[in-house]
mmCIF file of C-alpha atoms in Angstrom:
data_model
loop_
_atom_site.group_PDB
_atom_site.id
_atom_site.type_symbol
_atom_site.label_atom_id
_atom_site.label_comp_id
_atom_site.label_asym_id
_atom_site.label_seq_id
_atom_site.Cartn_x
_atom_site.Cartn_y
_atom_site.Cartn_z
ATOM 1 C CA MET A 1 3.771 -15.751 0.479
ATOM 2 C CA ARG A 2 6.523 -13.986 2.271
ATOM 3 C CA VAL A 3 8.270 -10.862 0.507
ATOM 4 C CA GLU A 4 11.820 -9.744 2.039
ATOM 5 C CA LEU A 5 13.482 -6.597 1.160
ATOM 6 C CA THR A 6 17.012 -6.131 2.563
ATOM 7 C CA ASP A 7 18.657 -3.099 2.319
ATOM 8 C CA VAL A 8 17.014 -2.003 -0.981
ATOM 9 C CA ALA A 9 17.803 1.659 -2.173
ATOM 10 C CA LYS A 10 16.924 3.786 -5.135
ATOM 11 C CA GLY A 11 18.525 7.089 -6.880
ATOM 12 C CA ARG A 12 21.879 9.153 -6.723
ATOM 13 C CA ARG A 13 23.397 8.737 -3.168
ATOM 14 C CA ASP A 14 20.151 7.002 -2.257
ATOM 15 C CA LEU A 15 18.229 10.151 -2.128
ATOM 16 C CA ALA A 16 15.105 8.586 -3.696
ATOM 17 C CA LEU A 17 15.179 5.969 -1.358
ATOM 18 C CA PRO A 18 17.798 5.206 1.527
ATOM 19 C CA PRO A 19 18.720 1.709 2.282
ATOM 20 C CA THR A 20 15.625 -0.175 3.353
ATOM 21 C CA SER A 21 14.733 -3.555 4.950
ATOM 22 C CA LEU A 22 11.425 -4.964 5.733
ATOM 23 C CA VAL A 23 9.507 -8.114 5.162
ATOM 24 C CA TYR A 24 5.682 -8.490 4.860
ATOM 25 C CA ARG A 25 3.991 -11.970 4.420
ATOM 26 C CA THR A 26 0.648 -13.915 4.243
ATOM 27 C CA GLY A 27 -1.751 -13.482 7.209
ATOM 28 C CA HIS A 28 0.119 -10.380 8.391
ATOM 29 C CA ALA A 29 -0.144 -6.521 8.446
ATOM 30 C CA THR A 30 3.511 -4.753 8.283
ATOM 31 C CA LEU A 31 3.719 -1.188 8.598
ATOM 32 C CA ALA A 32 6.676 0.522 6.668
ATOM 33 C CA ILE A 33 7.631 4.259 7.514
ATOM 34 C CA ALA A 34 8.689 6.320 4.822
ATOM 35 C CA GLU A 35 8.619 10.243 4.321
ATOM 36 C CA THR A 36 8.877 12.984 1.836
ATOM 37 C CA GLU A 37 6.868 13.099 -1.355
ATOM 38 C CA GLN A 38 8.657 10.575 -3.410
ATOM 39 C CA ARG A 39 9.896 7.779 -0.897
ATOM 40 C CA PRO A 40 6.484 5.978 -0.160
ATOM 41 C CA THR A 41 5.630 5.510 -3.671
ATOM 42 C CA VAL A 42 9.212 4.451 -4.523
ATOM 43 C CA LEU A 43 9.184 1.883 -1.759
ATOM 44 C CA GLY A 44 5.814 0.716 -2.743
ATOM 45 C CA LEU A 45 6.833 0.082 -6.383
ATOM 46 C CA ILE A 46 9.912 -1.742 -5.146
ATOM 47 C CA ALA A 47 7.960 -3.848 -2.801
ATOM 48 C CA SER A 48 5.482 -4.624 -5.234
ATOM 49 C CA GLY A 49 7.582 -5.721 -8.021
ATOM 50 C CA ARG A 50 7.231 -2.928 -10.200
ATOM 51 C CA MET A 51 10.623 -1.154 -9.989
ATOM 52 C CA ARG A 52 14.064 -2.585 -9.581
ATOM 53 C CA PRO A 53 16.159 -1.137 -6.808
ATOM 54 C CA ASP A 54 19.680 0.146 -7.395
ATOM 55 C CA ALA A 55 21.045 -1.779 -4.500
ATOM 56 C CA GLY A 56 19.541 -4.513 -2.181
ATOM 57 C CA THR A 57 17.638 -7.461 -2.859
ATOM 58 C CA VAL A 58 13.922 -8.380 -3.156
ATOM 59 C CA ARG A 59 13.086 -11.982 -2.304
ATOM 60 C CA VAL A 60 9.688 -13.871 -2.539
ATOM 61 C CA ASP A 61 9.329 -17.513 -0.685
ATOM 62 C CA GLY A 62 13.357 -17.293 -0.411
ATOM 63 C CA ALA A 63 13.958 -16.758 -3.935
ATOM 64 C CA ARG A 64 14.933 -13.512 -5.920
ATOM 65 C CA ALA A 65 11.903 -11.868 -7.080
ATOM 66 C CA SER A 66 10.979 -12.149 -10.318
ATOM 67 C CA ARG A 67 8.222 -10.517 -12.669
ATOM 68 C CA ALA A 68 5.672 -12.735 -11.064
ATOM 69 C CA LEU A 69 5.725 -10.469 -7.841
ATOM 70 C CA ARG A 70 4.165 -7.938 -10.066
ATOM 71 C CA HIS A 71 1.201 -10.052 -10.791
ATOM 72 C CA ARG A 72 1.019 -11.551 -7.381
ATOM 73 C CA THR A 73 0.588 -7.946 -5.640
ATOM 74 C CA ALA A 74 -1.394 -4.919 -6.018
ATOM 75 C CA LEU A 75 -0.027 -1.716 -5.599
ATOM 76 C CA ILE A 76 -2.564 0.568 -4.109
ATOM 77 C CA ASP A 77 -3.348 4.453 -4.363
ATOM 78 C CA ALA A 78 0.315 5.209 -4.697
ATOM 79 C CA PRO A 79 0.379 8.966 -5.776
ATOM 80 C CA ASP A 80 0.812 9.585 -9.231
ATOM 81 C CA VAL A 81 1.278 6.039 -10.140
ATOM 82 C CA SER A 82 -1.933 4.106 -8.999
ATOM 83 C CA ASP A 83 -4.149 6.642 -7.329
ATOM 84 C CA PRO A 84 -7.383 7.472 -9.100
ATOM 85 C CA PRO A 85 -7.957 11.134 -10.590
ATOM 86 C CA PRO A 86 -9.379 13.041 -7.491
ATOM 87 C CA ASN A 87 -12.537 14.147 -9.662
ATOM 88 C CA VAL A 88 -13.785 10.775 -11.013
ATOM 89 C CA SER A 89 -16.966 9.665 -9.211
ATOM 90 C CA THR A 90 -16.639 6.837 -6.876
ATOM 91 C CA ALA A 91 -18.911 4.847 -8.932
ATOM 92 C CA GLY A 92 -16.541 5.452 -11.927
ATOM 93 C CA MET A 93 -13.407 4.234 -10.057
ATOM 94 C CA VAL A 94 -15.318 1.126 -9.071
ATOM 95 C CA GLY A 95 -16.087 0.582 -12.559
ATOM 96 C CA GLU A 96 -12.605 0.549 -13.716
ATOM 97 C CA GLU A 97 -11.384 -1.447 -10.892
ATOM 98 C CA LEU A 98 -14.223 -4.089 -11.874
ATOM 99 C CA MET A 99 -12.543 -4.018 -15.350
ATOM 100 C CA PHE A 100 -9.198 -4.913 -13.675
ATOM 101 C CA ALA A 101 -10.627 -7.603 -11.997
ATOM 102 C CA GLY A 102 -12.374 -9.181 -14.993
ATOM 103 C CA ARG A 103 -15.644 -8.525 -13.888
ATOM 104 C CA LEU A 104 -18.493 -6.589 -15.577
ATOM 105 C CA ALA A 105 -17.714 -3.183 -15.122
ATOM 106 C CA ASP A 106 -20.829 -0.926 -16.566
ATOM 107 C CA PRO A 107 -22.424 1.645 -14.443
ATOM 108 C CA LEU A 108 -25.128 -1.088 -13.123
ATOM 109 C CA SER A 109 -22.603 -3.451 -11.972
ATOM 110 C CA ALA A 110 -20.702 -0.370 -10.345
ATOM 111 C CA ARG A 111 -23.491 0.697 -8.254
ATOM 112 C CA ARG A 112 -24.515 -3.101 -7.428
ATOM 113 C CA TRP A 113 -21.150 -3.601 -6.123
ATOM 114 C CA LEU A 114 -21.545 -0.145 -3.866
ATOM 115 C CA ASP A 115 -24.776 -1.603 -2.518
ATOM 116 C CA GLU A 116 -23.203 -4.937 -1.532
ATOM 117 C CA HIS A 117 -20.677 -2.830 0.587
ATOM 118 C CA ASP A 118 -23.355 -0.481 1.855
ATOM 119 C CA LEU A 119 -21.546 2.368 0.017
ATOM 120 C CA ARG A 120 -24.083 3.162 -2.529
ATOM 121 C CA ALA A 121 -24.530 6.806 -1.012
ATOM 122 C CA LEU A 122 -20.901 7.476 -2.388
ATOM 123 C CA ALA A 123 -21.618 6.524 -5.831
ATOM 124 C CA ARG A 124 -21.674 10.144 -7.262
ATOM 125 C CA VAL A 125 -19.188 11.250 -4.618
ATOM 126 C CA PRO A 126 -15.933 12.215 -6.528
ATOM 127 C CA ILE A 127 -13.319 9.972 -4.791
ATOM 128 C CA GLY A 128 -11.464 12.911 -3.840
ATOM 129 C CA ASP A 129 -13.840 13.822 -1.345
ATOM 130 C CA VAL A 130 -14.545 10.465 -0.023
ATOM 131 C CA THR A 131 -13.422 9.865 3.836
ATOM 132 C CA ALA A 132 -9.904 8.281 4.400
ATOM 133 C CA THR A 133 -11.505 5.111 5.801
ATOM 134 C CA ASP A 134 -13.946 4.718 3.279
ATOM 135 C CA ARG A 135 -11.446 5.262 0.376
ATOM 136 C CA VAL A 136 -8.913 2.889 1.925
ATOM 137 C CA ARG A 137 -11.745 0.275 2.350
ATOM 138 C CA LEU A 138 -13.044 0.567 -1.371
ATOM 139 C CA MET A 139 -9.615 0.488 -2.417
ATOM 140 C CA LEU A 140 -8.399 -2.619 -0.737
ATOM 141 C CA GLU A 141 -11.802 -4.495 -1.319
ATOM 142 C CA LEU A 142 -11.303 -3.781 -5.284
ATOM 143 C CA ALA A 143 -7.714 -4.764 -5.365
ATOM 144 C CA ALA A 144 -8.282 -8.262 -3.304
ATOM 145 C CA LEU A 145 -10.836 -9.122 -6.111
ATOM 146 C CA ARG A 146 -7.852 -9.249 -8.985
ATOM 147 C CA PRO A 147 -7.148 -12.742 -9.962
ATOM 148 C CA GLY A 148 -3.984 -13.962 -8.334
ATOM 149 C CA ILE A 149 -3.495 -11.456 -5.874
ATOM 150 C CA GLU A 150 -1.758 -12.357 -2.628
ATOM 151 C CA GLY A 151 -0.047 -9.242 -1.597
ATOM 152 C CA LEU A 152 -1.621 -5.849 -1.067
ATOM 153 C CA VAL A 153 0.810 -2.736 -0.893
ATOM 154 C CA LEU A 154 -1.063 0.544 0.425
ATOM 155 C CA VAL A 155 0.765 3.593 -0.082
ATOM 156 C CA SER A 156 0.507 6.696 1.907
ATOM 157 C CA PRO A 157 -3.296 6.551 3.565
ATOM 158 C CA ASP A 158 -2.112 8.881 6.049
ATOM 159 C CA ARG A 159 -2.208 11.785 3.204
ATOM 160 C CA HIS A 160 -5.970 11.613 3.226
ATOM 161 C CA GLY A 161 -6.292 12.580 6.740
ATOM 162 C CA GLY A 162 -8.554 10.936 9.312
ATOM 163 C CA ASP A 163 -7.916 8.423 12.092
ATOM 164 C CA PRO A 164 -4.659 6.353 11.426
ATOM 165 C CA HIS A 165 -6.314 3.475 13.684
ATOM 166 C CA ALA A 166 -9.199 2.948 11.032
ATOM 167 C CA TRP A 167 -6.869 2.049 8.211
ATOM 168 C CA TRP A 168 -4.555 0.190 10.354
ATOM 169 C CA GLN A 169 -7.776 -1.786 11.496
ATOM 170 C CA LEU A 170 -8.811 -2.481 7.620
ATOM 171 C CA ALA A 171 -5.303 -3.612 6.870
ATOM 172 C CA ASN A 172 -5.245 -6.251 9.838
ATOM 173 C CA GLU A 173 -8.733 -7.483 8.529
ATOM 174 C CA PHE A 174 -7.190 -8.317 4.976
ATOM 175 C CA ALA A 175 -4.375 -9.817 6.499
ATOM 176 C CA ASP A 176 -6.795 -11.950 8.614
ATOM 177 C CA ARG A 177 -8.409 -12.673 5.055
ATOM 178 C CA GLY A 178 -5.251 -14.370 3.863
ATOM 179 C CA HIS A 179 -3.586 -11.560 2.384
ATOM 180 C CA ALA A 180 0.103 -10.089 2.928
ATOM 181 C CA VAL A 181 -0.363 -6.639 3.728
ATOM 182 C CA LEU A 182 2.125 -3.701 3.546
ATOM 183 C CA VAL A 183 1.198 -0.238 4.565
ATOM 184 C CA ILE A 184 3.389 2.765 4.036
ATOM 185 C CA ALA A 185 2.952 5.686 6.106
ATOM 186 C CA GLY A 186 4.495 8.645 7.557
ATOM 187 C CA GLN A 187 6.409 8.751 10.899
ATOM 188 C CA ALA A 188 3.352 10.778 12.655
ATOM 189 C CA ALA A 189 0.670 8.101 11.701
ATOM 190 C CA ALA A 190 2.963 5.329 12.818
ATOM 191 C CA ASN A 191 3.661 6.997 16.223
ATOM 192 C CA LEU A 192 -0.175 7.053 16.804
ATOM 193 C CA ILE A 193 -0.491 3.312 15.841
ATOM 194 C CA THR A 194 2.256 2.346 17.774
ATOM 195 C CA ASP A 195 1.612 4.009 21.029
ATOM 196 C CA THR A 196 -1.886 2.667 21.058
ATOM 197 C CA ALA A 197 -0.894 -0.863 20.205
ATOM 198 C CA GLU A 198 1.536 -0.895 23.112
ATOM 199 C CA SER A 199 -1.248 -2.363 25.478
ATOM 200 C CA SER A 200 -2.886 -4.523 22.716
ATOM 201 C CA SER A 201 -2.211 -8.127 21.859
ATOM 202 C CA PRO A 202 1.206 -8.762 19.772
ATOM 203 C CA ARG A 203 -0.950 -10.161 17.049
ATOM 204 C CA ARG A 204 -1.950 -6.619 16.258
ATOM 205 C CA ARG A 205 1.009 -4.877 17.051
ATOM 206 C CA PRO A 206 3.028 -2.952 14.317
ATOM 207 C CA HIS A 207 6.600 -3.318 13.688
ATOM 208 C CA PRO A 208 7.676 -0.521 11.534
ATOM 209 C CA SER A 209 10.533 -0.603 9.185
ATOM 210 C CA GLY A 210 11.954 2.964 9.569
ATOM 211 C CA ILE A 211 13.319 5.242 6.850
ATOM 212 C CA ARG A 212 15.486 8.009 8.386
ATOM 213 C CA LEU A 213 15.561 11.228 6.883
ATOM 214 C CA ARG A 214 18.890 12.771 6.204
ATOM 215 C CA GLY A 215 17.830 16.525 5.250
ATOM 216 C CA ALA A 216 17.830 16.253 1.732
ATOM 217 C CA ARG A 217 15.269 16.665 -0.880
ATOM 218 C CA PRO A 218 15.051 13.333 -3.201
ATOM 219 C CA LYS A 219 15.493 13.821 -6.782
ATOM 220 C CA ALA A 220 13.265 12.561 -9.402
ATOM 221 C CA VAL A 221 13.137 8.743 -9.766
ATOM 222 C CA ARG A 222 14.409 7.799 -13.033
#
């Protein structure tokens, strides 16, 4: 799968999202830069087929995106859209995600799934208290279970703190497993990843798609 966004924009005077172009595709992890409170989520919604841009185009495998894009991609941890309530237990969150994946979702099944991934110690921990690396790993693994999912769109993992290299490594691991991975993060995290990657192989080097700020606060997306 190849998803291409060309000059997509959203909101009055493009404040919710200025014109942005990027490509993410199967077998690769792509890093997109978006800042302010709303822009990462808006970009994630558009890139995963859950929101239409006010300008620009979204194409999948060369054709204009249809509703099918939404069913082929998972929007992961987007603030106020797909992030779990911070006080829900990790086991509770796992159970809900297992339900979305069409699997047994009772508490025992959730604990067994955590056992399989060496994360049983987190079962009773509120998801809001889970470290950034474990949180991202959990959510990527659970999203990948959903039938028909080819693309993983991870929104603002840097807001949880921790080392950006850890979630970027996870993004690449899931790309290696055959997914098209898009990670949307802030400029500071992107700088850390890019600086470290300068001496790495081209396969692991991120190619950020930047959204440059204009000094104005975005209005609510309608």
